[in-house]
Short mmCIF file of C-alpha atoms in Angstrom, two decimals:
data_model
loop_
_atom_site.label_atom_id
_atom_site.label_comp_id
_atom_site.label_asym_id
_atom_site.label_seq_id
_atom_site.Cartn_x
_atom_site.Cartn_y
_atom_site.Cartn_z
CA UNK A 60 0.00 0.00 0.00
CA UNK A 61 0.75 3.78 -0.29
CA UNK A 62 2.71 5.45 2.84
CA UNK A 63 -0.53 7.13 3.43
CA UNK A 64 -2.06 5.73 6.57
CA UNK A 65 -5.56 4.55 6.34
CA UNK A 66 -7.62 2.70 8.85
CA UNK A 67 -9.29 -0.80 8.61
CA UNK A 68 -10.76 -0.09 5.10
CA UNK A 69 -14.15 -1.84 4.33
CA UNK A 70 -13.45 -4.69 1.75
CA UNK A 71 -15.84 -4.74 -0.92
CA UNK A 72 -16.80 -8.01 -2.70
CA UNK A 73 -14.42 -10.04 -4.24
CA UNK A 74 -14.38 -10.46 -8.11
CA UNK A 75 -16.13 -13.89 -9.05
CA UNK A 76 -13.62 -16.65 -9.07
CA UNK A 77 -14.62 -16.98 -12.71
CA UNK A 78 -12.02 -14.47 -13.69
CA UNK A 79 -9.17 -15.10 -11.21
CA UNK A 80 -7.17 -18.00 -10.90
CA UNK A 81 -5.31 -19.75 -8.01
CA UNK A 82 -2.04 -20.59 -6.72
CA UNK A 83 -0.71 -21.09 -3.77
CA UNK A 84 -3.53 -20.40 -1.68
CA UNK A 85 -4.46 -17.21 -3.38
CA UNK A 86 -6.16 -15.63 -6.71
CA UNK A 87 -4.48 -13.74 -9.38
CA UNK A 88 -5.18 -11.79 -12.07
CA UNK A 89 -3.15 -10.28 -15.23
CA UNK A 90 -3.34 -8.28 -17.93
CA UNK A 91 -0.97 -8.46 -21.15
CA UNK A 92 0.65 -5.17 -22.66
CA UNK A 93 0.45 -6.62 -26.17
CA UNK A 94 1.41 -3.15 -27.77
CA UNK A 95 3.68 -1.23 -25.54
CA UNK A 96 3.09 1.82 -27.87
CA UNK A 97 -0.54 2.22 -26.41
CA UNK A 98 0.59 1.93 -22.80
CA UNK A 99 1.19 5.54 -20.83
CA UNK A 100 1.80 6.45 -17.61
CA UNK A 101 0.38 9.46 -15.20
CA UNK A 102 0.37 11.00 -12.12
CA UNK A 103 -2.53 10.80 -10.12
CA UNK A 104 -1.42 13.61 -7.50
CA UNK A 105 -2.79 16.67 -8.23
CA UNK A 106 -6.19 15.89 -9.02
CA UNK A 107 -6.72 12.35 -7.16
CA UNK A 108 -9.40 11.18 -9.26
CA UNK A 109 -10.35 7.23 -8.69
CA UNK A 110 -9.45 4.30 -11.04
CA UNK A 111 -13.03 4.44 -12.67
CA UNK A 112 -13.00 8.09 -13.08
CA UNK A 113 -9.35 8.15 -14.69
CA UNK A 114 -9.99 4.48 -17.32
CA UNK A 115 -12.88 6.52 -18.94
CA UNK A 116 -10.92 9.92 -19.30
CA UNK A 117 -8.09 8.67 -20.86
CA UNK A 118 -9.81 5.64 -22.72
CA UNK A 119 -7.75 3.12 -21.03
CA UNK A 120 -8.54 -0.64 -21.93
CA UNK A 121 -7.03 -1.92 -18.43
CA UNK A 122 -5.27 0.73 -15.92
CA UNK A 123 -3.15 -0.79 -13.39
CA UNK A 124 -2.00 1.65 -10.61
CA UNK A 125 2.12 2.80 -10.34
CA UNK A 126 4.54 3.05 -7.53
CA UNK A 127 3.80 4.79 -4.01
CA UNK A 128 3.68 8.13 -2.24
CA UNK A 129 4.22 9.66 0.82
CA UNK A 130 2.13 11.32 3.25
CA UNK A 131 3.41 15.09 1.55
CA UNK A 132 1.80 13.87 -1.59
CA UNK A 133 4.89 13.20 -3.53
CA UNK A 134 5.97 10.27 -5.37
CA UNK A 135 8.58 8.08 -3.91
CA UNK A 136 11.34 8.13 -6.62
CA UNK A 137 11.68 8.68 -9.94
CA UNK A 138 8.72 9.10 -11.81
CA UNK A 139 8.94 10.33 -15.37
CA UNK A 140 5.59 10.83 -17.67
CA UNK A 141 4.81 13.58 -20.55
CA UNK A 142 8.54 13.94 -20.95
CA UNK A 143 8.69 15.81 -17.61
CA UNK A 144 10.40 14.73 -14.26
CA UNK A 145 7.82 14.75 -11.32
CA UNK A 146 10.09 13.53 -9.24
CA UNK A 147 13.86 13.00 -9.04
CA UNK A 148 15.75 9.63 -8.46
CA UNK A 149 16.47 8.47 -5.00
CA UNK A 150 18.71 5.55 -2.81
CA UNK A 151 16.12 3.47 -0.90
CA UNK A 152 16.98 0.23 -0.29
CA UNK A 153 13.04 -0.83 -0.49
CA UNK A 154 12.35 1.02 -3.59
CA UNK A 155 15.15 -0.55 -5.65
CA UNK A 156 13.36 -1.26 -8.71
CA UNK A 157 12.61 0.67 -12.12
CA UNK A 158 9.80 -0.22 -15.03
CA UNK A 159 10.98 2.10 -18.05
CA UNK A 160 9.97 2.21 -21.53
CA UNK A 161 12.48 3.43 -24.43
CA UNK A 162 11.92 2.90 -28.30
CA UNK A 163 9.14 0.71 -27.39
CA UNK A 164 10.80 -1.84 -25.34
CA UNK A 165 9.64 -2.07 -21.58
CA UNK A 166 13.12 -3.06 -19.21
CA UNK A 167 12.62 -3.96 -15.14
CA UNK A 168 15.75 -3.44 -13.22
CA UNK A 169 17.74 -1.48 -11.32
CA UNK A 170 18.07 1.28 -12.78
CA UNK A 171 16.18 3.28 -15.68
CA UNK A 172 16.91 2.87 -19.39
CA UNK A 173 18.56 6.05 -21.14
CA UNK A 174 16.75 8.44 -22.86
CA UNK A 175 12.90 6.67 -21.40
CA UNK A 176 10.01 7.86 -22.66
CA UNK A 177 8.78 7.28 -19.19
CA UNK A 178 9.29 5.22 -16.25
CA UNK A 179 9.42 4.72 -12.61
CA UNK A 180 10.81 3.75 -9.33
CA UNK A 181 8.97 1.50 -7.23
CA UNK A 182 10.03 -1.89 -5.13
CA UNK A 183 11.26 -3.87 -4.46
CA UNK A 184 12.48 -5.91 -7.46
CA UNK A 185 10.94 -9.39 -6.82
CA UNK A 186 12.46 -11.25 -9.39
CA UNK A 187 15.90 -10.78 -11.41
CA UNK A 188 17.41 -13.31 -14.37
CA UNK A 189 14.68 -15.55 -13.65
CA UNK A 190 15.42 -16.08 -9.98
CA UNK A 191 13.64 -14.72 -7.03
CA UNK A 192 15.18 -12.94 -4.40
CA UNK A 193 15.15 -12.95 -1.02
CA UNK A 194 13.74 -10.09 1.04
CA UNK A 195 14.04 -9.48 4.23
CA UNK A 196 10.60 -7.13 5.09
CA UNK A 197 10.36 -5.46 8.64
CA UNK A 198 6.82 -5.36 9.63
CA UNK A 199 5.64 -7.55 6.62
CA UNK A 200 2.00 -7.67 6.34
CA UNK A 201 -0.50 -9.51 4.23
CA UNK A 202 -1.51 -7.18 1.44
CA UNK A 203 -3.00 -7.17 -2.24
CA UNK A 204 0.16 -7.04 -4.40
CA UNK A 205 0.28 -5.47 -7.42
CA UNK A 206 3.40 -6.70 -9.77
CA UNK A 207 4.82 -5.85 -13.10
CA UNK A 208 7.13 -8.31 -14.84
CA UNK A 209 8.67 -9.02 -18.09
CA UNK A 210 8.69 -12.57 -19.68
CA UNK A 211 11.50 -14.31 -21.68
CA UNK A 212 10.28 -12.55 -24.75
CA UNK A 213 9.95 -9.53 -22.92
CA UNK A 214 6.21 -8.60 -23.21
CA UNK A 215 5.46 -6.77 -20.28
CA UNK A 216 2.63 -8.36 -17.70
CA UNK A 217 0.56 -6.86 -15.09
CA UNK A 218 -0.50 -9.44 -12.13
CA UNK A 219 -2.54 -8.77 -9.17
CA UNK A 220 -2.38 -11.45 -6.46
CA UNK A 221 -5.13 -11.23 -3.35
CA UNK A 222 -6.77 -13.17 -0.34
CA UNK A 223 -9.41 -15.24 -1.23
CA UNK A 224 -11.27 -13.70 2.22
CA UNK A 225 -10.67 -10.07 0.94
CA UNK A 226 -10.03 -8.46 -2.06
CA UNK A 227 -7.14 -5.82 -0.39
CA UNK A 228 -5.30 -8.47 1.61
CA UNK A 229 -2.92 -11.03 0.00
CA UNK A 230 0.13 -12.77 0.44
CA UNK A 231 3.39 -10.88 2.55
CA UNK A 232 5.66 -9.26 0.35
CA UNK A 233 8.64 -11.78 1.59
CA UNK A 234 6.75 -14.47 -0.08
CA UNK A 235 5.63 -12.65 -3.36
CA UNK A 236 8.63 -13.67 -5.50
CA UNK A 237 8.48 -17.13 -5.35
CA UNK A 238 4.82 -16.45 -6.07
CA UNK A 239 5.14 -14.73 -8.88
CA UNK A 240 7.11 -17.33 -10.65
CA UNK A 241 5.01 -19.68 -9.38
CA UNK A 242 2.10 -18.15 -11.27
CA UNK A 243 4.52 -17.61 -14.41
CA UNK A 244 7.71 -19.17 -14.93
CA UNK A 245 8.38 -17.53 -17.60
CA UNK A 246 8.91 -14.51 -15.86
CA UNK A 247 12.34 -13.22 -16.09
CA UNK A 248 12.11 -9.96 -13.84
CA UNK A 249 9.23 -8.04 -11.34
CA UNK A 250 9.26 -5.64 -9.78
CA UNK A 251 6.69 -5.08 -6.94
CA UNK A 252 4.03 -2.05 -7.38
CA UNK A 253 1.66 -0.08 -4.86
CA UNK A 254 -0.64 -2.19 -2.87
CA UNK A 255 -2.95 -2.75 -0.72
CA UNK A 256 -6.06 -0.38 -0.32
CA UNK A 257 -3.99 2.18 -2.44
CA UNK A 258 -4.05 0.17 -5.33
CA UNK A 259 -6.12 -0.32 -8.58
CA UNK A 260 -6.80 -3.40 -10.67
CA UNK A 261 -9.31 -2.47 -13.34
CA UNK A 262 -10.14 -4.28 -16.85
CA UNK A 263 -12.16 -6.16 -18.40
CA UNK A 264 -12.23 -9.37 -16.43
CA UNK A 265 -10.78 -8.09 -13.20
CA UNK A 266 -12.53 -5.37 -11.43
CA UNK A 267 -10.40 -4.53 -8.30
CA UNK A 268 -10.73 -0.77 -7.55
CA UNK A 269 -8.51 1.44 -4.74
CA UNK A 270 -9.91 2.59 -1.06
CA UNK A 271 -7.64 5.22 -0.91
CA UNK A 272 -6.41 7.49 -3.81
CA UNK A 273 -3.44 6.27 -6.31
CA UNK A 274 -0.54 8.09 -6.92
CA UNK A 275 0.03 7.06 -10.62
CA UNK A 276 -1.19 5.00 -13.11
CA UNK A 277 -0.68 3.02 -16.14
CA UNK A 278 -3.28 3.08 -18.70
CA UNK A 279 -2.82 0.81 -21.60
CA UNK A 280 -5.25 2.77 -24.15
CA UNK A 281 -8.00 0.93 -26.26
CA UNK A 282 -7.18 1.08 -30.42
#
């Protein structure tokens, strides 16, 4: 979840199973960026609009919510959208992780790619060359996790991974990368996104909308 603190938030129902699958004890969703061409990123900041509100503005086919914020109402990180710089770069051993896109090619690591058309820092990385790694989480708690990750042939996945009880709890983060490839081996690198009741899940088949505002989104934009 954001660094925004918000109290015992009232879970709404969870999606039909129909639509989610399971592993390891809890459902998933994803979403497939197909065309990276048609995917964009923004800020959510200034005008803190919800998920619903923001998919029909900007046409989106899915939107998928970005990295986190603090309680100032700045992004954590880099964050780089419109060909502007929100927010500079920053050493935090949690937030380790960058999603850029350059020339149409998506890259997850640890740093950005040069010259991105936009990008972020979020974290932390989950998964790198195909193996998880191990994270060591103070005060881990059960939340909905919200991942992006690049496959072997690099398309660029969104997954959403949640309790079966409730649709903003899930698994700890310490045990999301093992999950993750779990779900899809072919995975190759993740990086782990906002969570929790400050995250936002919304397409077609998956329905999974924020409690509290996001700071950014991706919107992958209908043809």
């Amino acid at each position: 979840m954001s660094l925004l603190t918000v109290t015992n938030p009232v879970a709404s129902p969870v999606p039909a199973a129909a639509v989610l699958q399971e592993q390891g004890g809890f459902l998933y969703g994803q979403v497939s960026v197909t065309d990276v061409s048609r995917l964009r990123l923004f800020s959510n900041l200034a005008e803190q609009k919800s998920g619903a509100e923001l998919a029909a503005a900007k046409n989106c086919e899915f939107l998928v919510n970005a990295g986190f914020y603090d309680t100032n109402n700045r992004h954590l990180g880099w964050f780089f959208s419109g060909g502007e710089e929100l927010s500079p770069r920053q050493i935090n051993r949690l937030f380790d992780g960058f999603l850029s896109v350059a020339s149409g090619a998506a890259e997850i690591g640890f740093a950005p790619q040069s010259a991105a058309d936009f990008g972020l820092q979020s974290g932390p990385v989950l998964v790198f060359d195909g193996k998880p790694l191990k994270l060591s989480i103070k005060d881990d708690q059960p939340r909905r996790r919200v991942v992006a990750a690049l496959t072997q042939d690099k398309q660029l996945i969104f997954l959403v991974i949640l309790s079966p009880q409730s649709d903003y709890s899930g698994p700890l983060l310490a045990d999301t990368p093992r999950l993750v490839l779990a779900i899809n081996r072919d995975i190759v690198s993740a990086v782990n996104l906002d969570g929790g009741s400050a995250s936002a899940f919304l397409s077609e088949a998956v329905f999974l909308k924020e409690y509290s505002p996001i700071g950014g989104y991706f919107c992958y934009t209908k043809q």
